[in-house]
Coordinates of C-alpha atoms and ligand atoms in Angstrom, one line a residue:
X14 CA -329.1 52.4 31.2
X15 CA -326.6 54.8 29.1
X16 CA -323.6 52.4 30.4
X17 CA -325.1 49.3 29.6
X18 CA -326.1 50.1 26.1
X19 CA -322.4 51.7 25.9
X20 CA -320.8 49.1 27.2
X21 CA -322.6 45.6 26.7
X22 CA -325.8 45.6 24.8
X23 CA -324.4 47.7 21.8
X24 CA -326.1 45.4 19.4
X25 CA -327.8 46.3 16.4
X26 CA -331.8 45.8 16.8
X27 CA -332.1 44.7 13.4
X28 CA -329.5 41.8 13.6
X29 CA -331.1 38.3 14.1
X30 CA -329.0 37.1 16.6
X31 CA -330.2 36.7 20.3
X32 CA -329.0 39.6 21.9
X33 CA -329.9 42.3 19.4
X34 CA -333.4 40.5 19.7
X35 CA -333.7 41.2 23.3
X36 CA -333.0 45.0 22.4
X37 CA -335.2 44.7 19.6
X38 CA -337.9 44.0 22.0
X39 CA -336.7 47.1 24.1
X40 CA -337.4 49.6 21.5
X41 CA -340.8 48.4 20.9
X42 CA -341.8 48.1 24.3
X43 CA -340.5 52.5 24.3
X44 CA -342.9 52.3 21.1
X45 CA -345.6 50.8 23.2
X46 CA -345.5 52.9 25.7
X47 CA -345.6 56.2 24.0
X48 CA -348.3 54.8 21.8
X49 CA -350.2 54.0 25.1
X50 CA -349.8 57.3 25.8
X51 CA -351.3 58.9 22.9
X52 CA -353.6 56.3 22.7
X53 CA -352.8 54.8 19.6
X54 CA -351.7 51.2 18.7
X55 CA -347.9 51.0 18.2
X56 CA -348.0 50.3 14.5
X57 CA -348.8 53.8 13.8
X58 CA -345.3 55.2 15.8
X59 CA -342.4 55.4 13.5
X60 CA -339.0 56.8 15.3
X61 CA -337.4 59.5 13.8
X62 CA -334.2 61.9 15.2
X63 CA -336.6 64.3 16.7
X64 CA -339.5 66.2 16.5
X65 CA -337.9 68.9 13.3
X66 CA -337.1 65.4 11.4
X67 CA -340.9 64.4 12.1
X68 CA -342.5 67.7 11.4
X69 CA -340.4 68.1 7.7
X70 CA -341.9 64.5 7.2
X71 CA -345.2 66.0 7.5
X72 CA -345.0 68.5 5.4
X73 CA -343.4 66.4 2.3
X74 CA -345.7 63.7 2.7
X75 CA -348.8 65.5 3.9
X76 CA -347.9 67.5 0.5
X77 CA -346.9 64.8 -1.8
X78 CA -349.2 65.4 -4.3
X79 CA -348.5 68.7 -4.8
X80 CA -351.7 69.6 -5.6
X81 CA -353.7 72.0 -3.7
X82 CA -353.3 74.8 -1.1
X83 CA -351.4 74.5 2.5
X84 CA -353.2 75.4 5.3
X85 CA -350.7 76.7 8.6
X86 CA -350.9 78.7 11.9
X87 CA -348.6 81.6 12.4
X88 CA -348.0 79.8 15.5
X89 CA -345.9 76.7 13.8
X90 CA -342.4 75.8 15.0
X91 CA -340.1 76.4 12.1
X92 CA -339.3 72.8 11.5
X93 CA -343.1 73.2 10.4
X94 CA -342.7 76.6 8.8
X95 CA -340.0 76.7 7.0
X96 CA -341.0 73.6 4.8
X97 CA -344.2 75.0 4.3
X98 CA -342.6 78.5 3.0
X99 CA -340.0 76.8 0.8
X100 CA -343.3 75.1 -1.2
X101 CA -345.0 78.3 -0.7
X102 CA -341.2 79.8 -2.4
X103 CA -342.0 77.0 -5.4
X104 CA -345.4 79.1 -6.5
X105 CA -347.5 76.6 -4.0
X106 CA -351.0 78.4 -2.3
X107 CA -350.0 78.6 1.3
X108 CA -352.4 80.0 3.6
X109 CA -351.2 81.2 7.3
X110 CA -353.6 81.4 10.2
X111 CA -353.1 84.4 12.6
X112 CA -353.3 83.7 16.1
X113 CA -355.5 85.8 18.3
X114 CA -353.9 88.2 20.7
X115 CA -354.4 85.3 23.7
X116 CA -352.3 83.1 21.6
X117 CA -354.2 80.5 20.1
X118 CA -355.1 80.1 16.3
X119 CA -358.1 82.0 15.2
X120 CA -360.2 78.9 14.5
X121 CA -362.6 81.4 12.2
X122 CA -359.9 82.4 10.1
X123 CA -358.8 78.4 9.7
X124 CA -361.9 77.3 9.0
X125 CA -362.6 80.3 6.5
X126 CA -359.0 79.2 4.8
X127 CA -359.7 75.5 4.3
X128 CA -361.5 74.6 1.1
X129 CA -362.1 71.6 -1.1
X130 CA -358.5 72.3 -2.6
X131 CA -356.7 71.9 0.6
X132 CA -354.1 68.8 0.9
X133 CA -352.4 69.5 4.2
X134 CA -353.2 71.5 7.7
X135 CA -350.6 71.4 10.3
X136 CA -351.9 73.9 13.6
X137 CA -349.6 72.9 16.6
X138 CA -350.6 71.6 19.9
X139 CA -348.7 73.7 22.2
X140 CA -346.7 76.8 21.4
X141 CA -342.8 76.5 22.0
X142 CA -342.8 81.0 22.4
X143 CA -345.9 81.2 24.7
X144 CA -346.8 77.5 26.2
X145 CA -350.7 78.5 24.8
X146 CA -352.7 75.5 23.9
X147 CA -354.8 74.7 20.8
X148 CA -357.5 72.7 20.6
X149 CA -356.5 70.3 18.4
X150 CA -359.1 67.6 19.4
X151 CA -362.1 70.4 18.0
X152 CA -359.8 71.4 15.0
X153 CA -359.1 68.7 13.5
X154 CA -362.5 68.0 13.3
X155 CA -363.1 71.5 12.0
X156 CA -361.1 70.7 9.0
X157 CA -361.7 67.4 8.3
X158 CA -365.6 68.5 8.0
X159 CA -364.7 71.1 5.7
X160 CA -362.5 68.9 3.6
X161 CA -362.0 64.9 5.0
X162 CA -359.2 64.6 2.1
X163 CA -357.4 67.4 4.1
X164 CA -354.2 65.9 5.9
X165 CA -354.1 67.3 9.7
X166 CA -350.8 67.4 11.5
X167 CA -350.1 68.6 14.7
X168 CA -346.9 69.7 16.6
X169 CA -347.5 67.6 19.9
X170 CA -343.4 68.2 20.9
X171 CA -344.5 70.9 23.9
X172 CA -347.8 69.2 24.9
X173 CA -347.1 65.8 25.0
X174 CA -347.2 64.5 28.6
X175 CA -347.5 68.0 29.8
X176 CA -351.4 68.6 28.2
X177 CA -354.5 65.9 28.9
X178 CA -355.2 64.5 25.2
X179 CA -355.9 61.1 23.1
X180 CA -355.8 60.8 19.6
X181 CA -358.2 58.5 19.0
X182 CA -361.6 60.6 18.6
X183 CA -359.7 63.5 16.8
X184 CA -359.0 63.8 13.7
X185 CA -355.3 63.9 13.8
X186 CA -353.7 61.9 11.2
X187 CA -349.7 63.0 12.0
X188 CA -348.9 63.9 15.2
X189 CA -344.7 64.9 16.3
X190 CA -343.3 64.1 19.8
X191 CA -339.6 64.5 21.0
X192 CA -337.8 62.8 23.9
X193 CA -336.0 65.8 25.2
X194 CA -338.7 67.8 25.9
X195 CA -339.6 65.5 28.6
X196 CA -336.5 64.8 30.2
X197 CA -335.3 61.6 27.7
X198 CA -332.1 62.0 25.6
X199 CA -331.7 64.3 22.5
X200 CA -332.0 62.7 19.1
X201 CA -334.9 60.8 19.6
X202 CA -338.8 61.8 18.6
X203 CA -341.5 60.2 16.4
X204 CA -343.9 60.4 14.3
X205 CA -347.4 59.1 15.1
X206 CA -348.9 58.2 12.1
X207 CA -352.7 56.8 11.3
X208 CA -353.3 53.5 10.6
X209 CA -354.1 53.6 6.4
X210 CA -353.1 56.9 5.9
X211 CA -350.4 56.9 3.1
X212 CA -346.8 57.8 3.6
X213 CA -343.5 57.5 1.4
X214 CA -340.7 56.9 3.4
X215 CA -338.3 59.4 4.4
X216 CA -335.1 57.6 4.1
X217 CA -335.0 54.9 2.6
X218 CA -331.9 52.0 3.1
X219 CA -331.9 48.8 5.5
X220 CA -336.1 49.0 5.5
X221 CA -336.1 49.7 9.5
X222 CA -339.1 51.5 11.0
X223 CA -341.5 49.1 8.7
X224 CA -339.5 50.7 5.8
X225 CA -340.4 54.1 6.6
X226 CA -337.7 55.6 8.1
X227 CA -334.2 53.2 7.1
X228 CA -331.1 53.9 9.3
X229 CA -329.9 51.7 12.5
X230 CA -332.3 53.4 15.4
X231 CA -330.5 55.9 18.2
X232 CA -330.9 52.7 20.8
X233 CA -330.1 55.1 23.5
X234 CA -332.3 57.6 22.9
X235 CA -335.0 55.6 22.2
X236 CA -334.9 54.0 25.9
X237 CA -334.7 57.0 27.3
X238 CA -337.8 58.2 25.6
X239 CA -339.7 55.0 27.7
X240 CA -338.2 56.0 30.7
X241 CA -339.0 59.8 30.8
X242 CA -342.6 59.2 29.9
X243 CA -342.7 56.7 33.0
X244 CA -341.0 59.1 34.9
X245 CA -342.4 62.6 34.2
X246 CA -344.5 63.6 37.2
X247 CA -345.4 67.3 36.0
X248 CA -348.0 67.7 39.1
X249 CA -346.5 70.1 40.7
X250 CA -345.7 72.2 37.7
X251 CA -348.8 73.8 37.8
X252 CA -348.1 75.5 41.4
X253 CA -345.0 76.9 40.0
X254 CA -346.5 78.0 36.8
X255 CA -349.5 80.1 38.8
X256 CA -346.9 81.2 41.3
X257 CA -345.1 83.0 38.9
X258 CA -347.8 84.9 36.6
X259 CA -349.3 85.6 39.9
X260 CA -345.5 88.0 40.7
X261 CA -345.2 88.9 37.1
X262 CA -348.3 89.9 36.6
X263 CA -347.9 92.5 39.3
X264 CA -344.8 94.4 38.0
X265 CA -345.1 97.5 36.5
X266 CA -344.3 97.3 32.9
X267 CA -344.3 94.1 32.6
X268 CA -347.2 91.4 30.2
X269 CA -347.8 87.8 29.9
X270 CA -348.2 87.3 26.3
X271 CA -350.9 85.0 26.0
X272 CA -353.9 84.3 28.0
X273 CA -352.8 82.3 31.3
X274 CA -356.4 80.3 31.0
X275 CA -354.9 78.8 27.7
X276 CA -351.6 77.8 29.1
X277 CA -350.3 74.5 28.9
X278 CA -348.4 75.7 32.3
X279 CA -345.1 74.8 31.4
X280 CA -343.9 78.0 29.7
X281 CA -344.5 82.2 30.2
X282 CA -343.8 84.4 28.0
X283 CA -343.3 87.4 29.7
X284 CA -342.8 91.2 28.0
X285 CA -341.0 93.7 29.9
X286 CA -341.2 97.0 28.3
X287 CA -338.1 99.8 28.8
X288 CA -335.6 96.5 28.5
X289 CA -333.8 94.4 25.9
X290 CA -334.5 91.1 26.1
X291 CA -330.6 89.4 25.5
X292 CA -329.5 92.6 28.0
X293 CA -331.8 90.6 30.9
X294 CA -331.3 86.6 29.7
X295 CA -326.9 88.1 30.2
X296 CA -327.9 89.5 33.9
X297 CA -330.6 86.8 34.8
X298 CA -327.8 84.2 33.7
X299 CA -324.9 85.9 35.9
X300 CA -327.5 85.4 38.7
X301 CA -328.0 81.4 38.2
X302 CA -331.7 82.3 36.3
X303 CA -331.7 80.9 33.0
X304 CA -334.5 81.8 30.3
X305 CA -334.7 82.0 26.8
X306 CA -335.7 84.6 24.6
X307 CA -338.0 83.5 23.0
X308 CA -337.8 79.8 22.3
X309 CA -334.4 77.8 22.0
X310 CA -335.1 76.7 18.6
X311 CA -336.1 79.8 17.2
X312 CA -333.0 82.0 18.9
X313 CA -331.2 82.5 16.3
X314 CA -333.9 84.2 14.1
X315 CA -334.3 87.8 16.0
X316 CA -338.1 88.0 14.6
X317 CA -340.7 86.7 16.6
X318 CA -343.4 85.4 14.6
X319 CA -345.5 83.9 16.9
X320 CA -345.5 87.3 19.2
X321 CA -346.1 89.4 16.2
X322 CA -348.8 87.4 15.0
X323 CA -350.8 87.7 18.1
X324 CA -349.9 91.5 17.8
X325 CA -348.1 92.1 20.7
X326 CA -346.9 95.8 21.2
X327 CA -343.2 96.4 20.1
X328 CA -341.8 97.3 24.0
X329 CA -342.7 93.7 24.9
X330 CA -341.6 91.7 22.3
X331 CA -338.2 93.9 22.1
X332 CA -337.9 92.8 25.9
X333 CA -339.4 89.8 25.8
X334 CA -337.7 86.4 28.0
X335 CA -339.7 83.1 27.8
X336 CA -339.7 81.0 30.8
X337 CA -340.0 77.3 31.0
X338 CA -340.8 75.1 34.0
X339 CA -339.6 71.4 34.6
X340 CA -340.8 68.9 36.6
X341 CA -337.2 69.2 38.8
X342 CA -338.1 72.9 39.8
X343 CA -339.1 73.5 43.2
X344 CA -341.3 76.0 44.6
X345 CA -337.6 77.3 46.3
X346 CA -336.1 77.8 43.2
X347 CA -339.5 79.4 41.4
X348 CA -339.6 82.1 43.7
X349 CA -335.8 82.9 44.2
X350 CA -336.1 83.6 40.4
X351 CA -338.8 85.6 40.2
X352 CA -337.3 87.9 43.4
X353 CA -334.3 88.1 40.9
X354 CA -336.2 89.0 37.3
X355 CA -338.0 91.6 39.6
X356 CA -334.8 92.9 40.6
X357 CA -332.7 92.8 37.6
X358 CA -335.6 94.4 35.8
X359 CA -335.4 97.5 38.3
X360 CA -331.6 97.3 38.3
X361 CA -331.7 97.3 34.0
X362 CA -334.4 100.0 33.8
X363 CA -332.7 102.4 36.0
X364 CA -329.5 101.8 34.5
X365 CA -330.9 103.1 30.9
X366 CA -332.6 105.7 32.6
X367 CA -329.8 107.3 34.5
Ligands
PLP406 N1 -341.5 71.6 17.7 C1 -341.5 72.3 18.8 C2 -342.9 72.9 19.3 C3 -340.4 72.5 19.6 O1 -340.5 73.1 20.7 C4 -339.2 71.9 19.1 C5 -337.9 72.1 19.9 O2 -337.9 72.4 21.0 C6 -339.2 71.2 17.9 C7 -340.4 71.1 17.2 C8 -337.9 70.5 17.4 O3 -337.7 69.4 18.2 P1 -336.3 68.6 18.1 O4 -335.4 69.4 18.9 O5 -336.6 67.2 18.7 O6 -335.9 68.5 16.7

């Protein structure tokens, strides 16, 4: 696909001629089909760069009144957060959700902070640090019965295709999805946004994206997006997922952070007390095992809010590796890693204990 769009159909979608028509119809058939996925119609999927460009959206138009209070999980990604703080940094009411110590958002608590004054919730789906999974479906609902003015947006990025779920009979009225997180190209995610429900565009220019979101569309990208829904086959995932909490949840020292019951399956976070975490991810990584500590997108900020807000204890967050799981893992590969881990944790800890 990459050479062909490189190489001969480099048109413009938006130009009239017969070609770019052809690709035109390319990129709404990838709207189609992620649209069948979520069970929406395709009208209501607007491409964006990714899943931070679709959350910020969100936030601005989900706020664009600027009246009222802001509703959010301790749980969001920071493409959700920090928005939200930078109102909350302009005198705006924000109210944050803790999570409960199995990871999900205290749906008590949320329900207790919405009130006739809120204008926008966002509580995401599943969470990039532990993999837990909300249940948006019964929250949205939660909120809309408080307060049906409320705007509900969700942070779909780590459940879509990976967690069972429909929009239509939720609540949802913005939902975020990105193509790399299933396997399609970087710079490409959407925004899935209900039929009727007001938005102000986000750049505005040439009018693509039914004037919502101008700027020639990342052809490439988008494609791929099509292709790695139709592809991803994640049935296995859930062998490899169990296999591993089953060995890490057998070594001394060591925690899952968040309840396994509530995992989407596709991440662990795992706390290992005695260690630092960036001390294993440099070992693991010597050894061909590559995990994250904590998640990618959040790497470069050393506090972990998601781990704090579910109050984990201080030895497992300061040693604290996340571990994701793709549908091209093997069984072979899942359990060479975890004889590693295992091994690099014994090697570390007697290392700093002389
Ligand atoms: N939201 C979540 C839950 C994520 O995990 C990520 C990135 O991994 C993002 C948002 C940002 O997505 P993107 O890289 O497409 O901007």
């Amino acid at each position: 696909m990459s050479n062909r769009i490189l190489e001969r159909d480099f048109y413009n979608p938006s130009a009239l001629y017969y070609c770019a028509v052809e690709l035109r119809k390319e990129l709404d058939a990838s709207r189609a089909c992620i649209a069948d996925k979520l069970d929406c119609k395709p009208s209501e999927v607007v491409f964006t760069s990714g899943a931070t460009e679709s959350n910020n959206w969100a936030v601005a138009c989900g706020f664009k009144n600027k009246r009222g209070n802001i509703v959010v999980s301790e749980g969001e990604h920071p493409s959700v957060y920090e928005p939200v703080m930078l109102l909350k940094g302009k005198g705006i009411d924000v109210r944050t959700v803790p999570l409960l110590s199995d990871g999900r958002v205290d749906e008590e608590r949320l329900a207790c902070c919405v009130d006739c004054e809120t204008a926008f919730v966002s509580v995401i789906h599943a969470s990039n640090e532990t993999g837990v999974v909300n249940d948006v479906m019964r929250l949205s609902r939660i909120v809309k019965e408080k307060n049906p003015r409320a705007v509900f947006h969700s942070d779909g990025v780590q459940a879509f295709c990976k967690v069972p779920f429909r929009l239509s009979g939720s609540c949802v009225d913005l939902y975020s999805i990105s193509a790399h997180k299933i396997g399609g190209l970087k710079g490409a995610g959407a925004l899935y946004i209900r039929n009727g429900f007001n938005i102000s565009p986000l750049v505005s220019g040439g009018g693509q994206e039914r004037n919502l979101r101008s700027g020639t569309e990342n052809v490439m990208s988008i494609l791929s997006f099509k292709s790695a829904i139709e592809d991803f086959d994640g049935s296995h995932v859930c062998d490899l997922y169990d296999y591993a909490v089953a060995y890490l949840s057998k070594l001394v020292g060591v925690k899952i952070n968040g309840c396994a019951d509530h995992s989407s399956g596709y991440i662990v976070s795992v706390g290992v007390s005695g260690v630092k975490s960036e001390i294993l991810q440099h070992i693991l990584s010597d050894s061909g095992v590559l995990v994250g500590t904590g998640s990618a997108c959040s790497s470069k900020t050393k506090k972990n809010r998601t781990l704090e807000s579910m109050k984990t204890e201080k030895r497992f967050m300061e040693g604290n590796i996340r571990i994701s799981f793709s549908p091209s893992n093997t069984m072979e590969e899942i359990k060479r890693a975890m004889d590693v881990i295992s091994v690099s944790i014994e090697k570390l800890r007697s290392a700093i204990n002389g």
